[in-house]
Amino acid sequence: MSHTEKEKVLGGGAGLAGAIVLESGTELGEIEIKARGYWEQVWRRFKRDKIAIGGGITIILLILAAFVGAPIARHFLGHGPDDQFYNALNQYGYPIGPWAHVDNGLGGTTFLPLGADSTLGRDEFLRLLYGSRVSFEVALLATVGSMSIGILMGSMAGYFRGWVDTVVSRVTEITMAFPFVLFTIALASTIGDSINNITFGGLIGRGVFTLFIIFSVFGWFYPARIMRAVVLSLREKEFVEAARMTGSGDWRIIRSHILPHLVAPITVYSTLSVAGFILAEAGLSFLGVGIKQPTASWGNLLGAAPDYYTVQPWLMVWPGLAVLITTLAFNLLGDGLRDAFDPRATH
């Protein structure tokens, strides 16, 4: 008996399934071909990237620590991030270091896991946790605001072209060239205090709304340029022509046929924007024109740390590490999502 006679492939007619019988007559089973959807393929590519998954898990843990862990830590420590302990100083009058107990003025002691933040004796650990809430609020809200404006402006410019594209492009260039740092300084020195007090009943931190407005107004131009380029390509596709031939209006085509194809670039750029806005908030707060004391943020914690860098260098390490880890996690997640959404990705 020849080799081909010993190994038989049994087909299923017009179906896609068959059975393989080996030389010994053992049946391996049916081989079924199943088409995978777009999102299933994205997930399969993404879960192979362990670094991106690690970045996503880190982000989840940081958000939980900021919004869930901070109140829990405050409860167990028995004091708040703004409570001052004037005896939390060493013999030279500088803030004490990590893992210290100080007199709480009520006949007992209180625990400062990371020491005091300054000569005011506030808990560095709690201020780091509550500062993460403010930094996340600024970054997430600014990302939503800037992406919303950018998507709207970019979609209009790419789809309608002509004079609409010209106007949007000129406004984009003006926004890019505008010195927003100088504008922020001018705003902080004039009406900044009144805007900073807008907290929506304590829902967001003091000063968050101001930075949300500034970052949204001056941060939309880059996503707008990305969306414009993508929409310029999409508007020439056959499915858009088919929708136009069936009588669909321009806004219906944009909403139902263009925007779903923008999910990938929107998702990827949003993760990268959060990291950028965290750094921007830290930079402005470090300069004293962002989140103002006594509200804690990573930026103003870094701003106060250089005063004690020779005697208590840890005050620069803690918020610096927090900014580094958070921005790195968002960037790694963004890189992983970019590769996952790329159908040409092979890993």
mmCIF file of C-alpha atoms in Angstrom:
data_model
loop_
_atom_site.group_PDB
_atom_site.id
_atom_site.type_symbol
_atom_site.label_atom_id
_atom_site.label_comp_id
_atom_site.label_asym_id
_atom_site.label_seq_id
_atom_site.Cartn_x
_atom_site.Cartn_y
_atom_site.Cartn_z
ATOM 1 C CA MET A 1 0.000 0.000 0.000
ATOM 2 C CA SER A 2 1.384 3.387 -0.966
ATOM 3 C CA HIS A 3 1.834 6.347 1.402
ATOM 4 C CA THR A 4 -1.111 8.169 -0.135
ATOM 5 C CA GLU A 5 -3.286 5.134 0.413
ATOM 6 C CA LYS A 6 -2.283 4.930 4.056
ATOM 7 C CA GLU A 7 -3.104 8.614 4.733
ATOM 8 C CA LYS A 8 -6.562 9.709 3.705
ATOM 9 C CA VAL A 9 -8.150 13.109 3.876
ATOM 10 C CA LEU A 10 -11.904 12.937 4.136
ATOM 11 C CA GLY A 11 -13.595 16.096 2.898
ATOM 12 C CA GLY A 12 -16.971 17.396 3.898
ATOM 13 C CA GLY A 13 -18.236 18.192 0.426
ATOM 14 C CA ALA A 14 -18.840 21.891 0.072
ATOM 15 C CA GLY A 15 -18.263 22.490 3.797
ATOM 16 C CA LEU A 16 -15.127 23.830 5.412
ATOM 17 C CA ALA A 17 -14.653 20.923 7.806
ATOM 18 C CA GLY A 18 -12.864 17.635 7.229
ATOM 19 C CA ALA A 19 -11.240 14.782 9.091
ATOM 20 C CA ILE A 20 -7.700 13.441 8.883
ATOM 21 C CA VAL A 21 -7.109 9.715 9.303
ATOM 22 C CA LEU A 22 -3.508 8.744 9.930
ATOM 23 C CA GLU A 23 -1.702 5.590 8.987
ATOM 24 C CA SER A 24 -2.953 3.817 12.095
ATOM 25 C CA GLY A 25 -6.507 4.859 11.377
ATOM 26 C CA THR A 26 -6.631 7.331 14.305
ATOM 27 C CA GLU A 27 -8.894 10.275 13.625
ATOM 28 C CA LEU A 28 -7.489 13.654 14.720
ATOM 29 C CA GLY A 29 -10.842 15.343 14.518
ATOM 30 C CA GLU A 30 -12.419 17.989 12.448
ATOM 31 C CA ILE A 31 -10.560 21.128 11.435
ATOM 32 C CA GLU A 32 -12.947 24.051 11.538
ATOM 33 C CA ILE A 33 -12.085 27.405 10.055
ATOM 34 C CA LYS A 34 -13.664 30.282 11.952
ATOM 35 C CA ALA A 35 -13.537 33.907 10.867
ATOM 36 C CA ARG A 36 -12.447 36.320 13.580
ATOM 37 C CA GLY A 37 -13.959 39.747 13.998
ATOM 38 C CA TYR A 38 -11.976 42.973 13.988
ATOM 39 C CA TRP A 39 -12.088 43.533 17.744
ATOM 40 C CA GLU A 40 -11.217 39.910 18.427
ATOM 41 C CA GLN A 41 -8.102 40.269 16.290
ATOM 42 C CA VAL A 42 -7.205 43.516 18.073
ATOM 43 C CA TRP A 43 -7.508 41.781 21.438
ATOM 44 C CA ARG A 44 -5.433 38.785 20.267
ATOM 45 C CA ARG A 45 -2.637 41.092 19.136
ATOM 46 C CA PHE A 46 -2.832 43.234 22.250
ATOM 47 C CA LYS A 47 -2.708 40.400 24.785
ATOM 48 C CA ARG A 48 0.546 39.143 23.255
ATOM 49 C CA ASP A 49 2.198 42.428 24.267
ATOM 50 C CA LYS A 50 3.028 41.756 27.916
ATOM 51 C CA ILE A 51 4.649 45.156 28.379
ATOM 52 C CA ALA A 52 1.485 46.982 27.279
ATOM 53 C CA ILE A 53 -0.640 44.784 29.543
ATOM 54 C CA GLY A 54 1.732 45.600 32.404
ATOM 55 C CA GLY A 55 1.286 49.298 31.647
ATOM 56 C CA GLY A 56 -2.497 48.921 31.692
ATOM 57 C CA ILE A 57 -2.443 47.061 35.007
ATOM 58 C CA THR A 58 -0.164 49.740 36.479
ATOM 59 C CA ILE A 59 -2.592 52.450 35.401
ATOM 60 C CA ILE A 60 -5.524 50.616 36.992
ATOM 61 C CA LEU A 61 -3.600 50.217 40.247
ATOM 62 C CA LEU A 62 -2.604 53.898 40.262
ATOM 63 C CA ILE A 63 -6.187 55.037 39.681
ATOM 64 C CA LEU A 64 -7.438 52.729 42.442
ATOM 65 C CA ALA A 65 -4.757 54.056 44.787
ATOM 66 C CA ALA A 66 -5.740 57.650 43.967
ATOM 67 C CA PHE A 67 -9.518 57.425 44.217
ATOM 68 C CA VAL A 68 -10.018 54.451 46.551
ATOM 69 C CA GLY A 69 -6.777 54.100 48.479
ATOM 70 C CA ALA A 70 -6.449 57.772 49.473
ATOM 71 C CA PRO A 71 -9.646 57.919 51.603
ATOM 72 C CA ILE A 72 -8.808 54.536 53.138
ATOM 73 C CA ALA A 73 -5.289 55.690 54.060
ATOM 74 C CA ARG A 74 -6.712 58.895 55.515
ATOM 75 C CA HIS A 75 -9.109 56.891 57.684
ATOM 76 C CA PHE A 76 -6.460 54.572 59.091
ATOM 77 C CA LEU A 77 -3.844 57.282 59.634
ATOM 78 C CA GLY A 78 -6.356 59.488 61.409
ATOM 79 C CA HIS A 79 -5.445 62.777 59.724
ATOM 80 C CA GLY A 80 -5.849 64.503 56.382
ATOM 81 C CA PRO A 81 -3.415 65.659 53.692
ATOM 82 C CA ASP A 82 -3.718 69.297 54.782
ATOM 83 C CA ASP A 83 -3.326 68.712 58.521
ATOM 84 C CA GLN A 84 -0.197 70.379 59.864
ATOM 85 C CA PHE A 85 2.140 69.025 62.527
ATOM 86 C CA TYR A 86 4.573 71.745 63.493
ATOM 87 C CA ASN A 87 6.596 69.315 65.589
ATOM 88 C CA ALA A 88 7.307 67.132 62.548
ATOM 89 C CA LEU A 89 10.757 68.666 62.274
ATOM 90 C CA ASN A 90 14.214 67.401 63.150
ATOM 91 C CA GLN A 91 16.676 69.109 65.447
ATOM 92 C CA TYR A 92 17.784 71.393 62.607
ATOM 93 C CA GLY A 93 14.275 72.619 61.814
ATOM 94 C CA TYR A 94 13.889 70.595 58.627
ATOM 95 C CA PRO A 95 11.027 68.167 57.845
ATOM 96 C CA ILE A 96 11.465 64.696 59.281
ATOM 97 C CA GLY A 97 12.168 61.689 57.087
ATOM 98 C CA PRO A 98 10.141 58.578 56.277
ATOM 99 C CA TRP A 99 8.649 56.160 58.811
ATOM 100 C CA ALA A 100 8.304 58.634 61.645
ATOM 101 C CA HIS A 101 5.889 59.155 64.527
ATOM 102 C CA VAL A 102 5.093 62.630 65.823
ATOM 103 C CA ASP A 103 2.981 64.046 68.623
ATOM 104 C CA ASN A 104 -0.518 64.819 67.388
ATOM 105 C CA GLY A 105 -1.199 67.346 70.149
ATOM 106 C CA LEU A 106 -3.953 65.190 71.669
ATOM 107 C CA GLY A 107 -1.805 63.078 73.950
ATOM 108 C CA GLY A 108 -0.997 60.520 71.283
ATOM 109 C CA THR A 109 1.176 60.080 68.216
ATOM 110 C CA THR A 110 0.491 60.054 64.517
ATOM 111 C CA PHE A 111 2.324 58.115 61.841
ATOM 112 C CA LEU A 112 3.895 59.761 58.770
ATOM 113 C CA PRO A 113 4.920 56.910 56.410
ATOM 114 C CA LEU A 114 6.973 59.135 54.078
ATOM 115 C CA GLY A 115 7.733 61.876 56.548
ATOM 116 C CA ALA A 116 6.686 65.527 56.378
ATOM 117 C CA ASP A 117 6.383 67.505 53.152
ATOM 118 C CA SER A 118 7.830 70.802 54.457
ATOM 119 C CA THR A 119 8.265 72.858 57.612
ATOM 120 C CA LEU A 120 4.456 72.865 57.823
ATOM 121 C CA GLY A 121 4.660 69.189 58.738
ATOM 122 C CA ARG A 122 1.975 67.844 56.393
ATOM 123 C CA ASP A 123 1.900 64.115 55.608
ATOM 124 C CA GLU A 124 3.902 63.537 52.415
ATOM 125 C CA PHE A 125 2.305 60.127 51.853
ATOM 126 C CA LEU A 126 -1.262 61.415 51.970
ATOM 127 C CA ARG A 127 -0.414 64.453 49.883
ATOM 128 C CA LEU A 128 1.128 62.144 47.301
ATOM 129 C CA LEU A 129 -2.073 60.074 47.149
ATOM 130 C CA TYR A 130 -4.420 63.050 47.050
ATOM 131 C CA GLY A 131 -2.102 64.779 44.600
ATOM 132 C CA SER A 132 -2.492 61.825 42.257
ATOM 133 C CA ARG A 133 -6.256 62.412 42.269
ATOM 134 C CA VAL A 134 -5.771 66.009 41.151
ATOM 135 C CA SER A 135 -3.230 65.051 38.484
ATOM 136 C CA PHE A 136 -5.502 62.329 37.104
ATOM 137 C CA GLU A 137 -8.516 64.649 37.131
ATOM 138 C CA VAL A 138 -6.653 67.293 35.162
ATOM 139 C CA ALA A 139 -5.215 64.797 32.660
ATOM 140 C CA LEU A 140 -8.421 62.820 32.054
ATOM 141 C CA LEU A 141 -10.694 65.848 31.774
ATOM 142 C CA ALA A 142 -8.242 67.683 29.518
ATOM 143 C CA THR A 143 -7.941 64.619 27.306
ATOM 144 C CA VAL A 144 -11.719 64.406 26.906
ATOM 145 C CA GLY A 145 -11.985 68.137 26.185
ATOM 146 C CA SER A 146 -9.095 68.401 23.734
ATOM 147 C CA MET A 147 -9.983 65.184 21.919
ATOM 148 C CA SER A 148 -13.629 66.256 21.534
ATOM 149 C CA ILE A 149 -12.647 69.582 19.972
ATOM 150 C CA GLY A 150 -9.916 67.969 17.875
ATOM 151 C CA ILE A 151 -12.202 65.240 16.526
ATOM 152 C CA LEU A 152 -14.903 67.769 15.597
ATOM 153 C CA MET A 153 -12.537 70.224 13.918
ATOM 154 C CA GLY A 154 -10.466 67.560 12.178
ATOM 155 C CA SER A 155 -13.509 65.697 10.878
ATOM 156 C CA MET A 156 -15.029 68.881 9.477
ATOM 157 C CA ALA A 157 -11.783 69.924 7.805
ATOM 158 C CA GLY A 158 -11.120 66.507 6.291
ATOM 159 C CA TYR A 159 -14.635 65.802 5.104
ATOM 160 C CA PHE A 160 -15.829 69.172 3.766
ATOM 161 C CA ARG A 161 -12.419 70.395 2.541
ATOM 162 C CA GLY A 162 -12.506 73.687 0.650
ATOM 163 C CA TRP A 163 -13.007 76.835 2.716
ATOM 164 C CA VAL A 164 -13.849 74.816 5.835
ATOM 165 C CA ASP A 165 -10.482 73.087 5.662
ATOM 166 C CA THR A 166 -8.754 76.423 5.093
ATOM 167 C CA VAL A 167 -10.394 78.068 8.109
ATOM 168 C CA VAL A 168 -9.740 75.111 10.414
ATOM 169 C CA SER A 169 -6.124 74.876 9.234
ATOM 170 C CA ARG A 170 -5.501 78.572 9.899
ATOM 171 C CA VAL A 171 -7.079 78.381 13.366
ATOM 172 C CA THR A 172 -4.966 75.298 14.079
ATOM 173 C CA GLU A 173 -1.779 77.103 13.113
ATOM 174 C CA ILE A 174 -2.673 80.109 15.282
ATOM 175 C CA THR A 175 -3.345 77.806 18.246
ATOM 176 C CA MET A 176 -0.038 76.011 17.707
ATOM 177 C CA ALA A 177 1.885 79.295 17.699
ATOM 178 C CA PHE A 178 0.086 80.828 20.691
ATOM 179 C CA PRO A 179 2.282 81.004 23.846
ATOM 180 C CA PHE A 180 -0.104 79.203 26.174
ATOM 181 C CA VAL A 181 2.349 79.277 29.114
ATOM 182 C CA LEU A 182 2.352 83.069 29.071
ATOM 183 C CA PHE A 183 -1.428 83.015 28.797
ATOM 184 C CA THR A 184 -1.594 80.691 31.810
ATOM 185 C CA ILE A 185 0.629 83.012 33.837
ATOM 186 C CA ALA A 186 -1.504 86.029 32.874
ATOM 187 C CA LEU A 187 -4.680 84.138 33.745
ATOM 188 C CA ALA A 188 -3.287 83.031 37.105
ATOM 189 C CA SER A 189 -2.345 86.595 38.042
ATOM 190 C CA THR A 190 -5.729 88.100 37.089
ATOM 191 C CA ILE A 191 -8.880 85.983 37.358
ATOM 192 C CA GLY A 192 -7.163 82.715 38.246
ATOM 193 C CA ASP A 193 -8.356 82.594 41.850
ATOM 194 C CA SER A 194 -12.031 82.952 40.955
ATOM 195 C CA ILE A 195 -11.826 80.220 38.318
ATOM 196 C CA ASN A 196 -9.825 77.975 40.635
ATOM 197 C CA ASN A 197 -12.703 78.003 43.106
ATOM 198 C CA ILE A 198 -14.972 76.213 40.614
ATOM 199 C CA THR A 199 -15.027 72.673 42.007
ATOM 200 C CA PHE A 200 -18.660 71.641 41.303
ATOM 201 C CA GLY A 201 -19.363 71.094 44.969
ATOM 202 C CA GLY A 202 -16.030 69.424 45.704
ATOM 203 C CA LEU A 203 -16.366 66.922 42.879
ATOM 204 C CA ILE A 204 -13.001 67.999 41.485
ATOM 205 C CA GLY A 205 -9.993 69.582 43.152
ATOM 206 C CA ARG A 206 -9.401 73.296 43.404
ATOM 207 C CA GLY A 207 -7.674 74.552 40.257
ATOM 208 C CA VAL A 208 -8.559 71.497 38.159
ATOM 209 C CA PHE A 209 -11.229 73.349 36.162
ATOM 210 C CA THR A 210 -8.780 76.109 35.214
ATOM 211 C CA LEU A 211 -6.209 73.689 33.807
ATOM 212 C CA PHE A 212 -8.966 71.694 32.102
ATOM 213 C CA ILE A 213 -10.053 74.810 30.187
ATOM 214 C CA ILE A 214 -6.479 75.821 29.314
ATOM 215 C CA PHE A 215 -5.401 72.372 28.140
ATOM 216 C CA SER A 216 -8.617 71.810 26.185
ATOM 217 C CA VAL A 217 -8.378 75.150 24.377
ATOM 218 C CA PHE A 218 -4.673 74.838 23.562
ATOM 219 C CA GLY A 219 -4.349 71.054 23.255
ATOM 220 C CA TRP A 220 -6.806 70.174 20.485
ATOM 221 C CA PHE A 221 -4.685 71.095 17.459
ATOM 222 C CA TYR A 222 -2.582 67.923 17.285
ATOM 223 C CA PRO A 223 -5.496 65.436 17.407
ATOM 224 C CA ALA A 224 -7.310 67.668 14.901
ATOM 225 C CA ARG A 225 -4.462 67.298 12.405
ATOM 226 C CA ILE A 226 -4.412 63.526 12.890
ATOM 227 C CA MET A 227 -8.179 63.208 12.418
ATOM 228 C CA ARG A 228 -8.103 65.475 9.367
ATOM 229 C CA ALA A 229 -5.558 63.245 7.647
ATOM 230 C CA VAL A 230 -7.542 60.080 8.424
ATOM 231 C CA VAL A 231 -10.868 61.567 7.318
ATOM 232 C CA LEU A 232 -9.343 62.845 4.065
ATOM 233 C CA SER A 233 -8.514 59.234 3.242
ATOM 234 C CA LEU A 234 -11.812 57.767 4.458
ATOM 235 C CA ARG A 235 -14.052 60.144 2.513
ATOM 236 C CA GLU A 236 -12.799 58.636 -0.771
ATOM 237 C CA LYS A 237 -13.662 55.070 0.235
ATOM 238 C CA GLU A 238 -16.379 53.091 -1.517
ATOM 239 C CA PHE A 239 -18.626 52.766 1.545
ATOM 240 C CA VAL A 240 -18.808 56.561 1.825
ATOM 241 C CA GLU A 241 -19.713 56.851 -1.850
ATOM 242 C CA ALA A 242 -22.380 54.159 -1.392
ATOM 243 C CA ALA A 243 -23.851 56.009 1.603
ATOM 244 C CA ARG A 244 -23.895 59.243 -0.379
ATOM 245 C CA MET A 245 -25.663 57.538 -3.297
ATOM 246 C CA THR A 246 -28.401 56.251 -0.964
ATOM 247 C CA GLY A 247 -29.202 59.824 0.063
ATOM 248 C CA SER A 248 -27.397 60.034 3.391
ATOM 249 C CA GLY A 249 -26.551 63.554 4.467
ATOM 250 C CA ASP A 250 -23.052 64.759 5.293
ATOM 251 C CA TRP A 251 -23.484 64.729 9.072
ATOM 252 C CA ARG A 252 -25.071 61.273 8.970
ATOM 253 C CA ILE A 253 -22.115 59.968 6.953
ATOM 254 C CA ILE A 254 -19.665 61.520 9.395
ATOM 255 C CA ARG A 255 -21.518 60.161 12.419
ATOM 256 C CA SER A 256 -22.353 56.670 11.140
ATOM 257 C CA HIS A 257 -19.582 55.869 8.680
ATOM 258 C CA ILE A 258 -16.554 58.058 9.397
ATOM 259 C CA LEU A 259 -16.427 58.244 13.194
ATOM 260 C CA PRO A 260 -16.477 54.438 13.760
ATOM 261 C CA HIS A 261 -13.262 54.222 11.734
ATOM 262 C CA LEU A 262 -11.646 56.836 13.987
ATOM 263 C CA VAL A 263 -11.899 54.667 17.107
ATOM 264 C CA ALA A 264 -8.374 53.285 16.699
ATOM 265 C CA PRO A 265 -6.496 56.613 16.354
ATOM 266 C CA ILE A 266 -8.707 58.204 19.026
ATOM 267 C CA THR A 267 -7.963 55.413 21.513
ATOM 268 C CA VAL A 268 -4.229 55.403 20.861
ATOM 269 C CA TYR A 269 -3.773 59.155 20.942
ATOM 270 C CA SER A 270 -5.961 59.537 24.045
ATOM 271 C CA THR A 271 -3.657 57.315 26.095
ATOM 272 C CA LEU A 272 -0.647 59.298 24.968
ATOM 273 C CA SER A 273 -2.453 62.590 25.682
ATOM 274 C CA VAL A 274 -3.103 61.630 29.297
ATOM 275 C CA ALA A 275 0.636 61.185 29.836
ATOM 276 C CA GLY A 276 1.344 64.516 28.177
ATOM 277 C CA PHE A 277 -1.209 66.386 30.275
ATOM 278 C CA ILE A 278 0.136 64.864 33.496
ATOM 279 C CA LEU A 279 3.556 66.237 32.593
ATOM 280 C CA ALA A 280 2.056 69.593 31.595
ATOM 281 C CA GLU A 281 0.193 69.896 34.908
ATOM 282 C CA ALA A 282 3.328 68.968 36.826
ATOM 283 C CA GLY A 283 5.320 71.578 34.924
ATOM 284 C CA LEU A 284 2.841 74.412 35.462
ATOM 285 C CA SER A 285 2.337 73.532 39.128
ATOM 286 C CA PHE A 286 6.109 73.362 39.589
ATOM 287 C CA LEU A 287 6.290 76.937 38.264
ATOM 288 C CA GLY A 288 3.521 77.991 40.641
ATOM 289 C CA VAL A 289 0.853 78.766 38.004
ATOM 290 C CA GLY A 290 -0.974 75.435 38.041
ATOM 291 C CA ILE A 291 -2.489 73.799 41.104
ATOM 292 C CA LYS A 292 -1.988 76.145 44.044
ATOM 293 C CA GLN A 293 -1.277 75.288 47.678
ATOM 294 C CA PRO A 294 -2.728 73.927 49.901
ATOM 295 C CA THR A 295 -4.271 71.624 47.255
ATOM 296 C CA ALA A 296 -1.778 68.851 46.629
ATOM 297 C CA SER A 297 -0.594 67.774 43.200
ATOM 298 C CA TRP A 298 2.523 66.036 41.989
ATOM 299 C CA GLY A 299 3.686 69.267 40.419
ATOM 300 C CA ASN A 300 3.553 71.479 43.509
ATOM 301 C CA LEU A 301 5.039 68.684 45.614
ATOM 302 C CA LEU A 302 7.984 68.739 43.227
ATOM 303 C CA GLY A 303 7.989 72.536 43.381
ATOM 304 C CA ALA A 304 8.475 72.558 47.164
ATOM 305 C CA ALA A 305 11.052 69.743 47.225
ATOM 306 C CA PRO A 306 14.136 71.701 45.976
ATOM 307 C CA ASP A 307 14.077 73.778 49.164
ATOM 308 C CA TYR A 308 15.176 70.685 51.072
ATOM 309 C CA TYR A 309 17.117 68.707 48.478
ATOM 310 C CA THR A 310 20.335 68.731 50.530
ATOM 311 C CA VAL A 311 18.741 67.585 53.780
ATOM 312 C CA GLN A 312 15.692 65.606 52.623
ATOM 313 C CA PRO A 313 16.197 64.494 48.986
ATOM 314 C CA TRP A 314 13.359 61.960 49.305
ATOM 315 C CA LEU A 315 10.885 64.803 48.854
ATOM 316 C CA MET A 316 11.942 64.990 45.217
ATOM 317 C CA VAL A 317 12.038 61.224 44.739
ATOM 318 C CA TRP A 318 8.442 60.355 45.681
ATOM 319 C CA PRO A 319 6.515 62.705 43.349
ATOM 320 C CA GLY A 320 9.190 62.303 40.684
ATOM 321 C CA LEU A 321 8.759 58.531 40.701
ATOM 322 C CA ALA A 322 4.987 58.924 40.627
ATOM 323 C CA VAL A 323 5.135 61.116 37.509
ATOM 324 C CA LEU A 324 7.698 58.833 35.862
ATOM 325 C CA ILE A 325 5.804 55.594 36.483
ATOM 326 C CA THR A 326 2.447 57.037 35.436
ATOM 327 C CA THR A 327 3.616 58.630 32.194
ATOM 328 C CA LEU A 328 5.673 55.558 31.319
ATOM 329 C CA ALA A 329 2.666 53.284 31.919
ATOM 330 C CA PHE A 330 0.414 55.378 29.664
ATOM 331 C CA ASN A 331 3.055 55.539 26.934
ATOM 332 C CA LEU A 332 3.606 51.760 27.030
ATOM 333 C CA LEU A 333 -0.146 51.193 26.880
ATOM 334 C CA GLY A 334 -0.440 53.589 23.943
ATOM 335 C CA ASP A 335 2.352 51.837 22.043
ATOM 336 C CA GLY A 336 0.701 48.471 22.650
ATOM 337 C CA LEU A 337 -2.693 49.721 21.468
ATOM 338 C CA ARG A 338 -1.125 51.237 18.353
ATOM 339 C CA ASP A 339 0.408 47.886 17.431
ATOM 340 C CA ALA A 340 -2.806 46.029 18.277
ATOM 341 C CA PHE A 341 -4.906 48.216 15.997
ATOM 342 C CA ASP A 342 -2.403 47.763 13.159
ATOM 343 C CA PRO A 343 -3.623 44.815 11.015
ATOM 344 C CA ARG A 344 -0.116 44.435 9.606
ATOM 345 C CA ALA A 345 1.296 43.662 13.048
ATOM 346 C CA THR A 346 2.902 40.227 13.196
ATOM 347 C CA HIS A 347 3.515 39.892 16.957
#
